[in-house]
PDB file of C-alpha atoms in Angstrom:
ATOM      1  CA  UNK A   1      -7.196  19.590  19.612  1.00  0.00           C
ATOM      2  CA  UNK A   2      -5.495  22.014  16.457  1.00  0.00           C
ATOM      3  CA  UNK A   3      -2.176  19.546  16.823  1.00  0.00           C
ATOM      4  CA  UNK A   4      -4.131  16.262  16.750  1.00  0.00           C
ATOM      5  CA  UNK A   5      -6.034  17.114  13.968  1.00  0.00           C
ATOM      6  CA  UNK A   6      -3.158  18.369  12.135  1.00  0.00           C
ATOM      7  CA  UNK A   7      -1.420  14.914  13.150  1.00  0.00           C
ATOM      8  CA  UNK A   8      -4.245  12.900  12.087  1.00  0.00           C
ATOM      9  CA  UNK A   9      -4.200  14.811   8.788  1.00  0.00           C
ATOM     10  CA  UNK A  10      -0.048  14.540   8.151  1.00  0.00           C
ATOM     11  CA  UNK A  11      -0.468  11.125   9.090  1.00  0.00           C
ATOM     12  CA  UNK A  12      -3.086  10.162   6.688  1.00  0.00           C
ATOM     13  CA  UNK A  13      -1.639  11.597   3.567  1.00  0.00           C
ATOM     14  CA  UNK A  14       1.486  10.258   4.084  1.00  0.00           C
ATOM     15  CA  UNK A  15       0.376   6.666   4.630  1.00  0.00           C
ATOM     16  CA  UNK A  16      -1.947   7.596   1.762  1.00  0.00           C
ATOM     17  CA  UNK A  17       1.087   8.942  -0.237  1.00  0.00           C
ATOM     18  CA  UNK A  18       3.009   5.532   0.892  1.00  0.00           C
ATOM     19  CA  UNK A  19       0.365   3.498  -0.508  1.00  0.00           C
ATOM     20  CA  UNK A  20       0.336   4.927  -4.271  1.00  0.00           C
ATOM     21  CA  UNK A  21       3.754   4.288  -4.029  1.00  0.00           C
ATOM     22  CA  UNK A  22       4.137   0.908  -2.861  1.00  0.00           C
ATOM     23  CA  UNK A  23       0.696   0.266  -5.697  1.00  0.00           C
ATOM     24  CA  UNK A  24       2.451   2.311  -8.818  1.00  0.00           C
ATOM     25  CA  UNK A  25       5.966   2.216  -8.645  1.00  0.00           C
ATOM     26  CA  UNK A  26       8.418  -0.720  -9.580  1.00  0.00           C
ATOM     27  CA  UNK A  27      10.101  -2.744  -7.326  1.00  0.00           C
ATOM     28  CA  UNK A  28       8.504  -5.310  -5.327  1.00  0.00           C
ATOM     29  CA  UNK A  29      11.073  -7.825  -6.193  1.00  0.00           C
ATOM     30  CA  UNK A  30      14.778  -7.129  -7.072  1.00  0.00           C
ATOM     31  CA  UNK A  31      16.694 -10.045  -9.131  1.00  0.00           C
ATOM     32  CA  UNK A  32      19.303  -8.067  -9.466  1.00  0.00           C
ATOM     33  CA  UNK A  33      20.159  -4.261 -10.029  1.00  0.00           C
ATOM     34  CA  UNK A  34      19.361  -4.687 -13.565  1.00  0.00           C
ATOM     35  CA  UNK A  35      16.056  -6.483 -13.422  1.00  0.00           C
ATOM     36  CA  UNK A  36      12.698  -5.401 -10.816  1.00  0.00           C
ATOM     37  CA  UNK A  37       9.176  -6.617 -10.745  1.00  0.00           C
ATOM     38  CA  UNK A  38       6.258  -4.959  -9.724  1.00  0.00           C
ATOM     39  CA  UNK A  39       2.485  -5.576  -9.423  1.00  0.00           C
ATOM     40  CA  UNK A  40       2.200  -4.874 -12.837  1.00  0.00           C
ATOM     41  CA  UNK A  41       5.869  -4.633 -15.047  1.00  0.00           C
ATOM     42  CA  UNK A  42       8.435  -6.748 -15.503  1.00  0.00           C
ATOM     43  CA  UNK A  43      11.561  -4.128 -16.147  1.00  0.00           C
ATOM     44  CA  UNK A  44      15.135  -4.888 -17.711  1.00  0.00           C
ATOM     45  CA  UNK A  45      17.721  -2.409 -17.855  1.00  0.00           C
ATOM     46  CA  UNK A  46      19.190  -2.396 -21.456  1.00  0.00           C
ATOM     47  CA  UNK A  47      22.677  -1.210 -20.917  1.00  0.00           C
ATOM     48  CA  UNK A  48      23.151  -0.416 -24.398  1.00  0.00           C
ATOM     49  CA  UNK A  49      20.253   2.329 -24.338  1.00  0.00           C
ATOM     50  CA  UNK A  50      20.442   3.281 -20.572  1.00  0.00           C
ATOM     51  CA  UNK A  51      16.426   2.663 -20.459  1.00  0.00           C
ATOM     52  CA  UNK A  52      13.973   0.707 -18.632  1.00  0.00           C
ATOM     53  CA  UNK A  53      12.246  -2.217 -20.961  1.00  0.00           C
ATOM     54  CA  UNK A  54       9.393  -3.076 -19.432  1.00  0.00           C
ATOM     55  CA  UNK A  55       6.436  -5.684 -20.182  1.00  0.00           C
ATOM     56  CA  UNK A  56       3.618  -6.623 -18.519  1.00  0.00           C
ATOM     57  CA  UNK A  57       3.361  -9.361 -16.051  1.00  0.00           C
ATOM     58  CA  UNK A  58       2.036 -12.925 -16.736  1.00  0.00           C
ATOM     59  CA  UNK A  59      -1.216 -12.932 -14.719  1.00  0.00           C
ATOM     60  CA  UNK A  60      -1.757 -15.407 -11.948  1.00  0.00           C
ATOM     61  CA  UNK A  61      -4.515 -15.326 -10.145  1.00  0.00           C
ATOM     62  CA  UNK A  62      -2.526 -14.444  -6.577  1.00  0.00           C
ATOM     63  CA  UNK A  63      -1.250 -11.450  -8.351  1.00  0.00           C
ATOM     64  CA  UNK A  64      -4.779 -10.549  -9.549  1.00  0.00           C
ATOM     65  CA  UNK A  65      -5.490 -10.640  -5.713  1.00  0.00           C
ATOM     66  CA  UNK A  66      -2.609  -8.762  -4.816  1.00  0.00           C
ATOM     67  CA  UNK A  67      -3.386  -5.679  -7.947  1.00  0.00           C
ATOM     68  CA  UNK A  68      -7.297  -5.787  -6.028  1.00  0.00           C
ATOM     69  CA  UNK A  69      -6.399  -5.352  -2.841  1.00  0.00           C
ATOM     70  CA  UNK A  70      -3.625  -3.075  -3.007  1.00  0.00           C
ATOM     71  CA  UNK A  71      -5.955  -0.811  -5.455  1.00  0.00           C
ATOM     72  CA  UNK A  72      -8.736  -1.135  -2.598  1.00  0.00           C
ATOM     73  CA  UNK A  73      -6.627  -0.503  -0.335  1.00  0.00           C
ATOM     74  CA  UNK A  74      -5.857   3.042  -1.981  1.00  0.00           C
ATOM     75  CA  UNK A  75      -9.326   3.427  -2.714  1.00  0.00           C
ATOM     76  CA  UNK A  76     -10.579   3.183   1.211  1.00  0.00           C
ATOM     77  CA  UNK A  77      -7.847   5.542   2.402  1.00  0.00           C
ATOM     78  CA  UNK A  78      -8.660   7.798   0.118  1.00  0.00           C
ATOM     79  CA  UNK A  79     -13.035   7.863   1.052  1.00  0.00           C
ATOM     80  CA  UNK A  80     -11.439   7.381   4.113  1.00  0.00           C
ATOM     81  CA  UNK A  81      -9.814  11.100   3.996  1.00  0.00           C
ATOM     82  CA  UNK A  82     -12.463  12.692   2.007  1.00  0.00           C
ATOM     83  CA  UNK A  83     -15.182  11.287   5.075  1.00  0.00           C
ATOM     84  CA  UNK A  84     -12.947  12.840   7.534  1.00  0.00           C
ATOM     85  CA  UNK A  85     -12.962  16.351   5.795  1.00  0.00           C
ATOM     86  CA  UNK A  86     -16.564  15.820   5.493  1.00  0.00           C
ATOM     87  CA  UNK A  87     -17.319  15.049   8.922  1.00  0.00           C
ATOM     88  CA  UNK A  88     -14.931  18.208   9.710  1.00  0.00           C
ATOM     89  CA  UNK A  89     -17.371  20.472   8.920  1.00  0.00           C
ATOM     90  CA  UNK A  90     -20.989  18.813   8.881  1.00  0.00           C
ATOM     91  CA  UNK A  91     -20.687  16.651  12.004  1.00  0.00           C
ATOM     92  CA  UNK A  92     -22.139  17.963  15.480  1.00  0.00           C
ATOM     93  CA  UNK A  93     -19.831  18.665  18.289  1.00  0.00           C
ATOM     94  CA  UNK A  94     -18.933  15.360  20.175  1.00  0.00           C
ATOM     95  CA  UNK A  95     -19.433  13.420  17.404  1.00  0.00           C
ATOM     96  CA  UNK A  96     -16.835  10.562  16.671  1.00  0.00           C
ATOM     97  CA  UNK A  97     -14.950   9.717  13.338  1.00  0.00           C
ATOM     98  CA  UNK A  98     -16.092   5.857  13.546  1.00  0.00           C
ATOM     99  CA  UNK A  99     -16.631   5.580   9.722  1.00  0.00           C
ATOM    100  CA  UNK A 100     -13.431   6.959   9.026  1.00  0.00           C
ATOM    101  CA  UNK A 101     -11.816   5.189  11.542  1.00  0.00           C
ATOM    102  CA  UNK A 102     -13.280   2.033  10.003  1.00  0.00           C
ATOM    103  CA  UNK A 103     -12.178   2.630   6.592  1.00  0.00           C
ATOM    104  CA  UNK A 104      -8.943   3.424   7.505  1.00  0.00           C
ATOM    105  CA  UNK A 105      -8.699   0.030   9.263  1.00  0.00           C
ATOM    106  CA  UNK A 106     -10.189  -1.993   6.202  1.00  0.00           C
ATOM    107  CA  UNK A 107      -7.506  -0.557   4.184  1.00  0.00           C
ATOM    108  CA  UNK A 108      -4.646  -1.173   6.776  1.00  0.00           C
ATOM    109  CA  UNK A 109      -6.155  -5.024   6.593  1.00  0.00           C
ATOM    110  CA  UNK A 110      -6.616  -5.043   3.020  1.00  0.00           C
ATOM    111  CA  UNK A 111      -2.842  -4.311   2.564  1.00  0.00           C
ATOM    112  CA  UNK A 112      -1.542  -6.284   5.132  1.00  0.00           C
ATOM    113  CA  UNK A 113      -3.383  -9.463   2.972  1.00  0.00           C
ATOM    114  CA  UNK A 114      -1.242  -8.575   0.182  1.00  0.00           C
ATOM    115  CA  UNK A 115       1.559  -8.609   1.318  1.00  0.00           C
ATOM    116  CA  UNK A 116       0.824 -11.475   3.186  1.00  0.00           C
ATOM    117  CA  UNK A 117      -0.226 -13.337  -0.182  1.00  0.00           C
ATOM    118  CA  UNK A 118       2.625 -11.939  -1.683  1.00  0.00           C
ATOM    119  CA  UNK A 119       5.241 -12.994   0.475  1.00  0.00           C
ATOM    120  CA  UNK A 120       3.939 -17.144   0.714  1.00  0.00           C
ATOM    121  CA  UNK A 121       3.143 -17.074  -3.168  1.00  0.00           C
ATOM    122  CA  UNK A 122       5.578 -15.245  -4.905  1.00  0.00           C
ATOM    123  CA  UNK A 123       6.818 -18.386  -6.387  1.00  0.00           C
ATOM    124  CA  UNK A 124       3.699 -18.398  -8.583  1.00  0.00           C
ATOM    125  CA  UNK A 125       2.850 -14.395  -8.567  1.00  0.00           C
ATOM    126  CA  UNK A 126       6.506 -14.178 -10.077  1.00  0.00           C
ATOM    127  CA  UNK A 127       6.231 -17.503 -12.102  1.00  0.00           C
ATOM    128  CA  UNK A 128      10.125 -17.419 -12.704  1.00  0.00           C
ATOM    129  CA  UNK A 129      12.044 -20.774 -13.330  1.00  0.00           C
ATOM    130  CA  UNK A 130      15.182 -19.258 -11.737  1.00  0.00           C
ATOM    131  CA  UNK A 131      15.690 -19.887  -7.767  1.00  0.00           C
ATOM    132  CA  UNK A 132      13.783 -16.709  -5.552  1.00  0.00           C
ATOM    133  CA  UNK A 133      17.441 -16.946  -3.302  1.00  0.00           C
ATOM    134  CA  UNK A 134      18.738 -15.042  -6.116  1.00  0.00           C
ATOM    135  CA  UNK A 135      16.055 -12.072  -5.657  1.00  0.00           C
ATOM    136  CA  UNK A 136      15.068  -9.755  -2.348  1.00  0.00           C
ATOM    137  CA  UNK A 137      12.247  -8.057  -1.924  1.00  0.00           C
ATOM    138  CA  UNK A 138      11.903  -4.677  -3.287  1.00  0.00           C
ATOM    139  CA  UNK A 139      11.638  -0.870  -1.258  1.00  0.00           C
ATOM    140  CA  UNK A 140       7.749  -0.821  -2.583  1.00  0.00           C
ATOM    141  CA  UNK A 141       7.042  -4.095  -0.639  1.00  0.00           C
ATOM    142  CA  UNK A 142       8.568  -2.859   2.446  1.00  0.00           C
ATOM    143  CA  UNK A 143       6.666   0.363   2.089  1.00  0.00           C
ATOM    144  CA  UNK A 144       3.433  -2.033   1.557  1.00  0.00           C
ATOM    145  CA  UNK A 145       4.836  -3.298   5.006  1.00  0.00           C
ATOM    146  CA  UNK A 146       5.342  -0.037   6.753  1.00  0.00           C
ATOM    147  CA  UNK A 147       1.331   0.843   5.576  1.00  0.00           C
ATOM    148  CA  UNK A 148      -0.297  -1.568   7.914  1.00  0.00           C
ATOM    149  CA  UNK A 149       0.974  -0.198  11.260  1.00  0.00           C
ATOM    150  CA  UNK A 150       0.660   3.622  10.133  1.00  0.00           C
ATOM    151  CA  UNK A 151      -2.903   2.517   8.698  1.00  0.00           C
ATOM    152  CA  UNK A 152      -4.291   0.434  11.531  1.00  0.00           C
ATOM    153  CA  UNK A 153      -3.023   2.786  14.442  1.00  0.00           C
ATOM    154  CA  UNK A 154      -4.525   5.714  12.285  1.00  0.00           C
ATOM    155  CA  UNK A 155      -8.062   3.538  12.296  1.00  0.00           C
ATOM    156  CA  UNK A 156      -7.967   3.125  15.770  1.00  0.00           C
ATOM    157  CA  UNK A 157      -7.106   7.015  16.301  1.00  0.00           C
ATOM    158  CA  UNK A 158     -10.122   8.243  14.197  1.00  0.00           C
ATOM    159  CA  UNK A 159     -12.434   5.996  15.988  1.00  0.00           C
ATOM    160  CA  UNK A 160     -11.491   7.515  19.170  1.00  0.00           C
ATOM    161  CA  UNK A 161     -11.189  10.935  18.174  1.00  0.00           C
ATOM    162  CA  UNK A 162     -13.735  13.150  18.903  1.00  0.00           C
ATOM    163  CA  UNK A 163     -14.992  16.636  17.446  1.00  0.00           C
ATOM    164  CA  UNK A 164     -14.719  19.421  19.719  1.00  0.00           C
ATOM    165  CA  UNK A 165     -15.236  23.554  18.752  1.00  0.00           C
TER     166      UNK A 165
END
Protein backbone atom coordinates (compact mmCIF):
# COMPACT_ATOMS: atom_id res chain seq x y z
CA UNK A 1 0.00 0.00 0.00
CA UNK A 2 3.41 2.43 1.07
CA UNK A 3 4.64 1.82 -2.85
CA UNK A 4 1.28 2.69 -4.45
CA UNK A 5 0.84 5.63 -2.63
CA UNK A 6 4.26 6.73 -3.21
CA UNK A 7 3.52 5.90 -7.05
CA UNK A 8 0.39 7.72 -7.10
CA UNK A 9 2.22 10.66 -5.51
CA UNK A 10 5.55 10.57 -8.08
CA UNK A 11 3.12 10.20 -10.67
CA UNK A 12 1.03 13.15 -9.95
CA UNK A 13 3.69 15.73 -9.55
CA UNK A 14 5.34 14.85 -12.43
CA UNK A 15 2.35 15.01 -14.77
CA UNK A 16 1.64 18.09 -12.65
CA UNK A 17 5.27 19.31 -13.24
CA UNK A 18 4.68 18.33 -17.15
CA UNK A 19 1.76 20.45 -17.31
CA UNK A 20 3.37 23.92 -16.07
CA UNK A 21 5.71 23.16 -18.54
CA UNK A 22 3.89 22.42 -21.56
CA UNK A 23 1.41 25.89 -20.10
CA UNK A 24 4.66 28.33 -19.38
CA UNK A 25 7.39 27.55 -21.45
CA UNK A 26 7.95 28.42 -25.25
CA UNK A 27 7.68 26.20 -27.90
CA UNK A 28 4.53 24.89 -29.13
CA UNK A 29 5.41 25.62 -32.65
CA UNK A 30 8.97 25.71 -34.17
CA UNK A 31 9.36 27.77 -37.63
CA UNK A 32 12.63 27.36 -37.48
CA UNK A 33 15.54 27.23 -34.82
CA UNK A 34 15.46 30.88 -34.68
CA UNK A 35 11.78 31.58 -34.29
CA UNK A 36 9.09 29.50 -31.52
CA UNK A 37 5.58 30.23 -30.52
CA UNK A 38 3.91 29.53 -27.51
CA UNK A 39 0.48 30.00 -25.88
CA UNK A 40 1.41 33.28 -25.10
CA UNK A 41 4.98 34.74 -26.96
CA UNK A 42 5.98 35.01 -30.16
CA UNK A 43 10.09 34.72 -29.77
CA UNK A 44 12.89 35.70 -32.40
CA UNK A 45 16.37 35.04 -31.83
CA UNK A 46 18.37 38.28 -32.61
CA UNK A 47 21.70 36.97 -33.62
CA UNK A 48 23.31 40.16 -33.19
CA UNK A 49 22.48 40.25 -29.29
CA UNK A 50 22.30 36.41 -28.66
CA UNK A 51 18.71 37.11 -26.89
CA UNK A 52 15.25 36.04 -27.13
CA UNK A 53 12.78 39.02 -28.53
CA UNK A 54 9.66 38.16 -27.63
CA UNK A 55 6.02 39.78 -28.09
CA UNK A 56 2.86 38.80 -27.28
CA UNK A 57 0.59 36.82 -29.42
CA UNK A 58 -2.28 38.21 -31.59
CA UNK A 59 -5.35 36.83 -29.78
CA UNK A 60 -7.78 34.57 -31.54
CA UNK A 61 -10.36 33.30 -29.93
CA UNK A 62 -9.08 29.35 -30.37
CA UNK A 63 -6.00 30.43 -28.61
CA UNK A 64 -8.07 32.11 -25.85
CA UNK A 65 -9.56 28.51 -25.57
CA UNK A 66 -6.41 26.86 -25.67
CA UNK A 67 -4.63 29.63 -22.65
CA UNK A 68 -8.27 28.48 -20.54
CA UNK A 69 -8.03 25.15 -20.73
CA UNK A 70 -4.51 24.50 -20.43
CA UNK A 71 -4.58 27.00 -17.21
CA UNK A 72 -7.64 24.76 -15.94
CA UNK A 73 -6.10 22.09 -16.64
CA UNK A 74 -3.16 23.07 -14.14
CA UNK A 75 -5.57 24.35 -11.84
CA UNK A 76 -7.60 20.79 -11.38
CA UNK A 77 -4.37 18.81 -11.00
CA UNK A 78 -3.27 20.87 -8.66
CA UNK A 79 -6.96 20.74 -6.13
CA UNK A 80 -6.63 17.54 -7.47
CA UNK A 81 -3.25 16.85 -5.33
CA UNK A 82 -4.05 19.04 -2.49
CA UNK A 83 -7.71 16.74 -2.14
CA UNK A 84 -5.61 13.73 -2.16
CA UNK A 85 -3.30 14.94 0.76
CA UNK A 86 -6.41 15.95 2.37
CA UNK A 87 -8.22 12.86 2.13
CA UNK A 88 -4.74 11.23 3.36
CA UNK A 89 -5.27 12.12 6.62
CA UNK A 90 -9.09 13.04 7.31
CA UNK A 91 -10.74 10.24 5.32
CA UNK A 92 -11.97 6.93 7.19
CA UNK A 93 -10.36 3.69 6.42
CA UNK A 94 -11.89 2.14 3.17
CA UNK A 95 -12.73 5.20 1.89
CA UNK A 96 -12.05 5.84 -1.93
CA UNK A 97 -10.25 8.86 -3.66
CA UNK A 98 -13.34 9.39 -6.19
CA UNK A 99 -13.06 13.25 -6.07
CA UNK A 100 -9.58 13.17 -6.74
CA UNK A 101 -9.82 10.67 -9.14
CA UNK A 102 -12.39 12.87 -10.89
CA UNK A 103 -10.40 15.91 -10.99
CA UNK A 104 -7.57 14.33 -12.18
CA UNK A 105 -9.64 13.04 -15.13
CA UNK A 106 -11.26 16.57 -15.92
CA UNK A 107 -7.86 17.85 -16.23
CA UNK A 108 -6.49 14.90 -18.40
CA UNK A 109 -9.78 15.88 -20.71
CA UNK A 110 -9.35 19.44 -20.42
CA UNK A 111 -5.82 19.11 -21.95
CA UNK A 112 -6.44 16.64 -24.35
CA UNK A 113 -9.18 19.51 -25.89
CA UNK A 114 -6.34 21.72 -26.35
CA UNK A 115 -4.37 20.12 -27.98
CA UNK A 116 -6.96 18.83 -29.94
CA UNK A 117 -8.07 22.55 -30.84
CA UNK A 118 -4.67 23.31 -31.29
CA UNK A 119 -3.63 20.88 -33.67
CA UNK A 120 -7.02 21.45 -36.35
CA UNK A 121 -6.74 25.37 -35.79
CA UNK A 122 -3.39 26.37 -35.65
CA UNK A 123 -3.78 28.02 -38.92
CA UNK A 124 -5.80 30.72 -37.14
CA UNK A 125 -4.28 30.31 -33.36
CA UNK A 126 -0.88 31.10 -35.24
CA UNK A 127 -2.48 33.57 -37.80
CA UNK A 128 0.83 33.45 -39.93
CA UNK A 129 0.67 34.17 -43.78
CA UNK A 130 3.66 31.85 -44.33
CA UNK A 131 2.83 27.98 -45.18
CA UNK A 132 2.55 25.73 -41.50
CA UNK A 133 4.85 22.91 -43.80
CA UNK A 134 7.57 25.16 -42.94
CA UNK A 135 6.95 24.78 -38.98
CA UNK A 136 6.69 21.42 -36.55
CA UNK A 137 5.26 21.28 -33.55
CA UNK A 138 7.15 22.21 -30.56
CA UNK A 139 8.58 19.75 -27.30
CA UNK A 140 5.78 21.74 -25.03
CA UNK A 141 2.97 20.42 -27.35
CA UNK A 142 4.18 16.97 -27.23
CA UNK A 143 4.51 17.22 -23.50
CA UNK A 144 0.71 18.65 -23.63
CA UNK A 145 0.36 15.21 -25.51
CA UNK A 146 2.17 12.97 -23.13
CA UNK A 147 -0.30 14.71 -20.11
CA UNK A 148 -3.47 13.06 -21.20
CA UNK A 149 -2.45 9.39 -20.83
CA UNK A 150 -0.34 10.01 -17.50
CA UNK A 151 -3.49 12.20 -16.37
CA UNK A 152 -6.39 9.98 -17.33
CA UNK A 153 -4.74 6.59 -16.14
CA UNK A 154 -3.84 8.56 -12.86
CA UNK A 155 -7.89 9.49 -12.64
CA UNK A 156 -8.82 6.14 -13.07
CA UNK A 157 -6.11 4.94 -10.37
CA UNK A 158 -7.38 7.36 -7.62
CA UNK A 159 -10.88 6.34 -8.18
CA UNK A 160 -10.00 2.86 -7.50
CA UNK A 161 -7.65 3.31 -4.84
CA UNK A 162 -8.64 2.75 -1.58
CA UNK A 163 -7.40 3.92 2.02
CA UNK A 164 -6.16 1.27 4.13
CA UNK A 165 -4.08 1.74 7.84
Amino acid sequence: MVFLLIFMTVLHLVTLAMLLIATLEKSWWIWDDLEITDLWYNCFHDNATKTWMCAATNESDWLQSVQALMVLSVVFSSISFLVFLGQLVTMSRGGLFYFTGLCQAFAGFTVFAACLIFTFHRKEILSDSRDLSKGRFGYCFILAWLCVPLLLVSGVLYAHLRKKQ
